[in-house]
PDB file of C-alpha atoms in Angstrom:
ATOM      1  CA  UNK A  26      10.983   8.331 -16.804  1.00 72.00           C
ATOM      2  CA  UNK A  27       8.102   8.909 -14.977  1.00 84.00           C
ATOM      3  CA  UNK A  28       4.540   6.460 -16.000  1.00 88.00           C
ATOM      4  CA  UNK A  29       2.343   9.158 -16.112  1.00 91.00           C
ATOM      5  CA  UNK A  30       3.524  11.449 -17.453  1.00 90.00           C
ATOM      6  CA  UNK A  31       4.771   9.206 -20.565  1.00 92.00           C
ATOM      7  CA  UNK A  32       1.239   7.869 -20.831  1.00 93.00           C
ATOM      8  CA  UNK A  33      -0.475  11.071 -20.597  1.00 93.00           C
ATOM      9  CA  UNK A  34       2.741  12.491 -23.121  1.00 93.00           C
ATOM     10  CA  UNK A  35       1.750   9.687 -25.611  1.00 95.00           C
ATOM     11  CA  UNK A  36      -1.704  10.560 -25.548  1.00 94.00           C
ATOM     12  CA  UNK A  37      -1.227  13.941 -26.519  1.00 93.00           C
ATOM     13  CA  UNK A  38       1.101  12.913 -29.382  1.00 94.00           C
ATOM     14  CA  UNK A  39      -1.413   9.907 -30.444  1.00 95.00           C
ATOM     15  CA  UNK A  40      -4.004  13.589 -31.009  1.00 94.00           C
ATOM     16  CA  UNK A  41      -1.468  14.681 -33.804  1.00 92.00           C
ATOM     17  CA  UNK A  42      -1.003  10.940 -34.903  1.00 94.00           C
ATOM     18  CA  UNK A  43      -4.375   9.754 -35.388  1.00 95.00           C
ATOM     19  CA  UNK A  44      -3.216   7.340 -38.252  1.00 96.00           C
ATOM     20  CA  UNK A  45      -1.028   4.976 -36.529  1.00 97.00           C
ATOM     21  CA  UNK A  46      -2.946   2.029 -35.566  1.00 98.00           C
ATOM     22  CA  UNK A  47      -4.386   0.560 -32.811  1.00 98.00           C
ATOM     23  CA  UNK A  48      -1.821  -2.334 -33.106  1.00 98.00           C
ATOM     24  CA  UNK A  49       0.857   0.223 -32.302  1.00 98.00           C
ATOM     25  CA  UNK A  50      -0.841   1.915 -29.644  1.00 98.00           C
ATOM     26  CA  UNK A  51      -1.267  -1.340 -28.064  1.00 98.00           C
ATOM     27  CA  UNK A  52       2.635  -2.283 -28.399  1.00 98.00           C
ATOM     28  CA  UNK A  53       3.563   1.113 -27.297  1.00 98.00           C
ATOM     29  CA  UNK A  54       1.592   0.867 -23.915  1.00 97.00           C
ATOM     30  CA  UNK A  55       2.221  -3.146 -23.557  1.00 98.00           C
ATOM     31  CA  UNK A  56       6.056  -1.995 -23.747  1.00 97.00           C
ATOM     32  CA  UNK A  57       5.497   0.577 -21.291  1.00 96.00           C
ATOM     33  CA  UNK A  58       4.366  -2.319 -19.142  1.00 95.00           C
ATOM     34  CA  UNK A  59       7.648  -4.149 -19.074  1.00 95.00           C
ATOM     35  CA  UNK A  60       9.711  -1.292 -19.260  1.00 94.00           C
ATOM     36  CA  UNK A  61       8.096  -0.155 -16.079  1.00 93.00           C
ATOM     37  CA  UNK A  62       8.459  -4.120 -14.898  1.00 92.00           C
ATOM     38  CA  UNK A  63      12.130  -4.040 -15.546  1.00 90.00           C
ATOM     39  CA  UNK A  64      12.881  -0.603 -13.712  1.00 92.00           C
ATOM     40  CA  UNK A  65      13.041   1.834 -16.172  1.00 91.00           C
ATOM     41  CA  UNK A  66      16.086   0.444 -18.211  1.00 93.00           C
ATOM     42  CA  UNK A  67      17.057   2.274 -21.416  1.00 94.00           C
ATOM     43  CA  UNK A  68      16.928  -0.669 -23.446  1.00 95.00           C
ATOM     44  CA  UNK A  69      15.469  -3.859 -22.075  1.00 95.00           C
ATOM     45  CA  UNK A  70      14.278  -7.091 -23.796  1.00 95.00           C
ATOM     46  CA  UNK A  71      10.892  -8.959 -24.050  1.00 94.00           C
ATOM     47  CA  UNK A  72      10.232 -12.179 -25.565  1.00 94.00           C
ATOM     48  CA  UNK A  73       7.650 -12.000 -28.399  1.00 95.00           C
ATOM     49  CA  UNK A  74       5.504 -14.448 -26.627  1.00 95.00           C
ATOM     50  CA  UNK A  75       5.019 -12.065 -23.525  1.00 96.00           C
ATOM     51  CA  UNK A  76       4.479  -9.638 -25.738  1.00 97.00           C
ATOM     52  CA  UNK A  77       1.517 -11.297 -27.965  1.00 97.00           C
ATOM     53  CA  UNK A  78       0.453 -12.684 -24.337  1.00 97.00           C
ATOM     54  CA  UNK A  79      -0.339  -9.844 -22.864  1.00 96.00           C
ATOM     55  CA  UNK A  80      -1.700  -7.285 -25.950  1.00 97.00           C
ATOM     56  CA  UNK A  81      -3.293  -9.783 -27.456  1.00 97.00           C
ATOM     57  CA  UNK A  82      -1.363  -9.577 -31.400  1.00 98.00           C
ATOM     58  CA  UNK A  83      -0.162 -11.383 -33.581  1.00 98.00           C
ATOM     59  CA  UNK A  84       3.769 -11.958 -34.287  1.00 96.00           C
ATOM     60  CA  UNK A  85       3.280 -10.736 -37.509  1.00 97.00           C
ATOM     61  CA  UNK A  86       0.818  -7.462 -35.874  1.00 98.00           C
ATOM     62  CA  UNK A  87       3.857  -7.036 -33.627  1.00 98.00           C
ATOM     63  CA  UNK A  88       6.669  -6.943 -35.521  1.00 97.00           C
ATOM     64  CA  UNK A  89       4.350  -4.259 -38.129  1.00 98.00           C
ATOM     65  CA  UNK A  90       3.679  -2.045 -35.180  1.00 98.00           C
ATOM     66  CA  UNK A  91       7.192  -2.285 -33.883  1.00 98.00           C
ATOM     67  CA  UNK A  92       8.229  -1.052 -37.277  1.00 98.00           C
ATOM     68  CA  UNK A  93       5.590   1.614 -37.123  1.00 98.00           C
ATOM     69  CA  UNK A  94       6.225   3.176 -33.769  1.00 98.00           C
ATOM     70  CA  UNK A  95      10.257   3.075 -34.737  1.00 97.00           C
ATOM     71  CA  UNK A  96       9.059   4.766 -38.049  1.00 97.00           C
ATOM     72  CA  UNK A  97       7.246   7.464 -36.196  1.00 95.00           C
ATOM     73  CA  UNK A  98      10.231   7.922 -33.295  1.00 94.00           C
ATOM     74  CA  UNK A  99       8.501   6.527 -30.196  1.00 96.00           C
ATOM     75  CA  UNK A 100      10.904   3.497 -29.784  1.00 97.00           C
ATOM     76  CA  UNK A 101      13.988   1.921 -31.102  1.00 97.00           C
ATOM     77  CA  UNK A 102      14.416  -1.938 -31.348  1.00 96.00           C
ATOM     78  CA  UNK A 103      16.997  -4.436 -32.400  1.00 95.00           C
ATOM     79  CA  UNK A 104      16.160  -7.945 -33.060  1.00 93.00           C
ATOM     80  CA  UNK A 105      19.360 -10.450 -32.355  1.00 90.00           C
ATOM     81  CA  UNK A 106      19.614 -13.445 -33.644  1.00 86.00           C
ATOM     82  CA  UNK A 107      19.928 -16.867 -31.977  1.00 82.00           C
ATOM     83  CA  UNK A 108      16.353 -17.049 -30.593  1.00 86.00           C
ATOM     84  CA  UNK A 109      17.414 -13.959 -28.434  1.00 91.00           C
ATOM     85  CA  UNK A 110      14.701 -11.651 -27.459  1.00 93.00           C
ATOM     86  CA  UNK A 111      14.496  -8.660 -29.082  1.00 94.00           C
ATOM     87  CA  UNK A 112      15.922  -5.317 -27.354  1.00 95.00           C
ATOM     88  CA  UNK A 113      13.560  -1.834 -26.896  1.00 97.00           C
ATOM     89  CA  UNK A 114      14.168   1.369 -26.022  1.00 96.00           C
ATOM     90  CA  UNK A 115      10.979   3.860 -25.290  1.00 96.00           C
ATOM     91  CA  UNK A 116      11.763   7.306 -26.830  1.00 95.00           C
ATOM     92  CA  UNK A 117      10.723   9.369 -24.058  1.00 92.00           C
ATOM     93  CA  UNK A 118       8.006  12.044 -24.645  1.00 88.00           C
ATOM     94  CA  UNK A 119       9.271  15.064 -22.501  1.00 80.00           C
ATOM     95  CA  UNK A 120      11.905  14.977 -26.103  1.00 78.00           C
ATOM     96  CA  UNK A 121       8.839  15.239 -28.014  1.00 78.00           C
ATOM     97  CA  UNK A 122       8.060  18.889 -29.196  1.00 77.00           C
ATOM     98  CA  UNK A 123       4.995  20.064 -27.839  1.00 73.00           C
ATOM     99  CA  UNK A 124       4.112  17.692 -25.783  1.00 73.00           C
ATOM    100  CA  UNK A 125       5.230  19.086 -22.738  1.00 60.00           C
ATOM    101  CA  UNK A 126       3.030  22.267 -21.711  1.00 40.00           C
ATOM    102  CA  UNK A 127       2.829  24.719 -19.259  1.00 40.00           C
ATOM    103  CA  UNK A 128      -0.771  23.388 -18.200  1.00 45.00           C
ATOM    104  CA  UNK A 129       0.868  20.196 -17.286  1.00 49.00           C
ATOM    105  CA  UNK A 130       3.082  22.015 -15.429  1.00 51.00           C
ATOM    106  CA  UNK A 131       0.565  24.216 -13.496  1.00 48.00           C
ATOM    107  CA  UNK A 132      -1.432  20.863 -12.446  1.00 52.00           C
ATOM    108  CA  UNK A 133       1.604  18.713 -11.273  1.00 52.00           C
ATOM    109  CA  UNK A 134       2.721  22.019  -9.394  1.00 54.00           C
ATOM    110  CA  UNK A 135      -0.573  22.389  -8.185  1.00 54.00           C
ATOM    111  CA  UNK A 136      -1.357  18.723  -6.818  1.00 55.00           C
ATOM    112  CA  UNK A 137       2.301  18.612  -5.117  1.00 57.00           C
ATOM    113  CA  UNK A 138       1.459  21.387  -3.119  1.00 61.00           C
ATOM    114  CA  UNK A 139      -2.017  20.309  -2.342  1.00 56.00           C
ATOM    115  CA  UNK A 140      -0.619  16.816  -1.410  1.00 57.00           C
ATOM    116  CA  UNK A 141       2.504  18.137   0.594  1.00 57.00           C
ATOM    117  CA  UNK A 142       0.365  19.994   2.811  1.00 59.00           C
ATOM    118  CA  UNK A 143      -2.259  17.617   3.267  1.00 56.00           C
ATOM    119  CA  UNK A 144       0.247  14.543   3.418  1.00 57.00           C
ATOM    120  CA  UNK A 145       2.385  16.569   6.025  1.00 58.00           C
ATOM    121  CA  UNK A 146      -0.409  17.872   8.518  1.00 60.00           C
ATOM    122  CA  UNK A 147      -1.551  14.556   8.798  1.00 58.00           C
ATOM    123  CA  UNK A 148       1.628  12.917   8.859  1.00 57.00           C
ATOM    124  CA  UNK A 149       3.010  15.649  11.870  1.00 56.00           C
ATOM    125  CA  UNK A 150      -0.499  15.213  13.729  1.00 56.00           C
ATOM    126  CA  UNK A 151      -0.316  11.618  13.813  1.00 53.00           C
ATOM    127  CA  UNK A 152       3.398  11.188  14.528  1.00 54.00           C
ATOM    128  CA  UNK A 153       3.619  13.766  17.416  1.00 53.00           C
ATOM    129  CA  UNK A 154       0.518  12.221  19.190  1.00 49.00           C
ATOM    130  CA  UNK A 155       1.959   8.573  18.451  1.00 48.00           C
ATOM    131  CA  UNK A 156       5.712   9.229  19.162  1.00 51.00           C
ATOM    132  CA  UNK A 157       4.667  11.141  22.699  1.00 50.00           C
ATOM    133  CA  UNK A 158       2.324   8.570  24.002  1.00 46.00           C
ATOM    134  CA  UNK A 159       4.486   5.422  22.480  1.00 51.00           C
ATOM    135  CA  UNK A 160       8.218   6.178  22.908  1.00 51.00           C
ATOM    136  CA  UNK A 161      10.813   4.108  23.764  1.00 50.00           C
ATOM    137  CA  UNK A 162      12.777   4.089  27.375  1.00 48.00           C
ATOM    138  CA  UNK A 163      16.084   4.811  25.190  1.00 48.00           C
ATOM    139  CA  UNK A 164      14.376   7.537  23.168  1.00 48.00           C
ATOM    140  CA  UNK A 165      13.166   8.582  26.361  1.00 45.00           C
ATOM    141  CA  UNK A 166      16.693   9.837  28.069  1.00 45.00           C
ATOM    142  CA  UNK A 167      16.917  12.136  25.282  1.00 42.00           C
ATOM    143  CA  UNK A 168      13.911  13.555  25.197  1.00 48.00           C
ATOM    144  CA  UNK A 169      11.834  15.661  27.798  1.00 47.00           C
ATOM    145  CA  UNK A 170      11.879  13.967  31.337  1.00 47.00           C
ATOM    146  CA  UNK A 171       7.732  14.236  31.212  1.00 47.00           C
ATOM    147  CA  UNK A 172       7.766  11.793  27.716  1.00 43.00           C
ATOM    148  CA  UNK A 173       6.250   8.035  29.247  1.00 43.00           C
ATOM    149  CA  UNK A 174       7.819   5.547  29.119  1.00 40.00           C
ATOM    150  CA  UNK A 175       7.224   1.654  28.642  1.00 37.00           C
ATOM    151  CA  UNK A 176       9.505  -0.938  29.570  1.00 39.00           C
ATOM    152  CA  UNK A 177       9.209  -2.476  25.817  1.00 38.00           C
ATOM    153  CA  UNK A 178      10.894  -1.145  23.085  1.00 34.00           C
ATOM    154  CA  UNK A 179       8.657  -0.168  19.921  1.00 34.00           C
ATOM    155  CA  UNK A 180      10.034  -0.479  16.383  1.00 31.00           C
ATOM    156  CA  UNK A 181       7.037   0.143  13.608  1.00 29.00           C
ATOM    157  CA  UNK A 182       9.170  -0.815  10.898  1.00 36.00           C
ATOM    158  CA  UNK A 183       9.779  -4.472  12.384  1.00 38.00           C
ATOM    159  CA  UNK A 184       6.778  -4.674  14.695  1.00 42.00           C
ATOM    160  CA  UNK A 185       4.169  -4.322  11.633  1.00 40.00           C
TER     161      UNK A 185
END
């Protein structure tokens, strides 16, 4: 599940929607939140007092919009008994129909390969200057006999 793309997804369905309420918009994007906190699960649990923490709703505003946004197919939930918290699952919206559209595609396509390139000439330019003036004398005897070489080793993952 990608953030993004969900968010920007749920926007576009929210256009076609325009009668579910605030409360649920606010759920939706609160669960988004934790489901994104928990790593992308399928179905993960928050306590209702996280919840009505962090959107700022009632119990009684939460539970209504949870029905709501179950009623309309962007999530499923199960309450449990035994003080348990309930369970969620986020209905993604590349299942929605028409929500994913070739202009989406176009600009994701579009920034990769603007980023890629950038990223990459920058990346090659800055790792060929640093790796020839700072390598190590064990990199060294594998390399080209004109590479310097310092008598302390260099590790930028453990040095930093």
């Amino acid at each position: 599940m990608s953030y993004i793309n969900e968010i920007n997804g749920f926007h576009k369905w929210v256009q076609t929607h325009p009668e579910l309420p605030t409360s649920a918009r606010i759920l939706w994007f609160t669960l988004m939140h934790y489901n994104n906190s928990c790593g992308w699960k399928r179905v993960f649990n928050v306590p209702i007092s996280l919840l009505m923490g962090d959107s700022g709703l009632s119990r009684s505003s939460i539970v209504r919009a949870g029905k709501l946004l179950q009623e309309s197919g962007r999530i499923r939930y199960t309450t449990r008994s035994d003080m348990k918290a309930t369970e969620y699952e986020l209905l993604p919206m590349s299942d929605e129909p028409g929500i994913a559209t070739g202009y989406d595609t176009y600009n994701t396509r579009r920034d990769t390969e603007h980023d890629t390139g950038y990223d990459t000439e920058r990346d090659t330019l800055h790792d060929t200057v640093y790796d020839t003036w700072h390598d190590t004398k064990d990199d060294t005897v594998y390399d080209t006999p004109h590479d310097i070489v310092y008598d302390n080793t260099c590790d930028i993952a453990h040095d930093t």
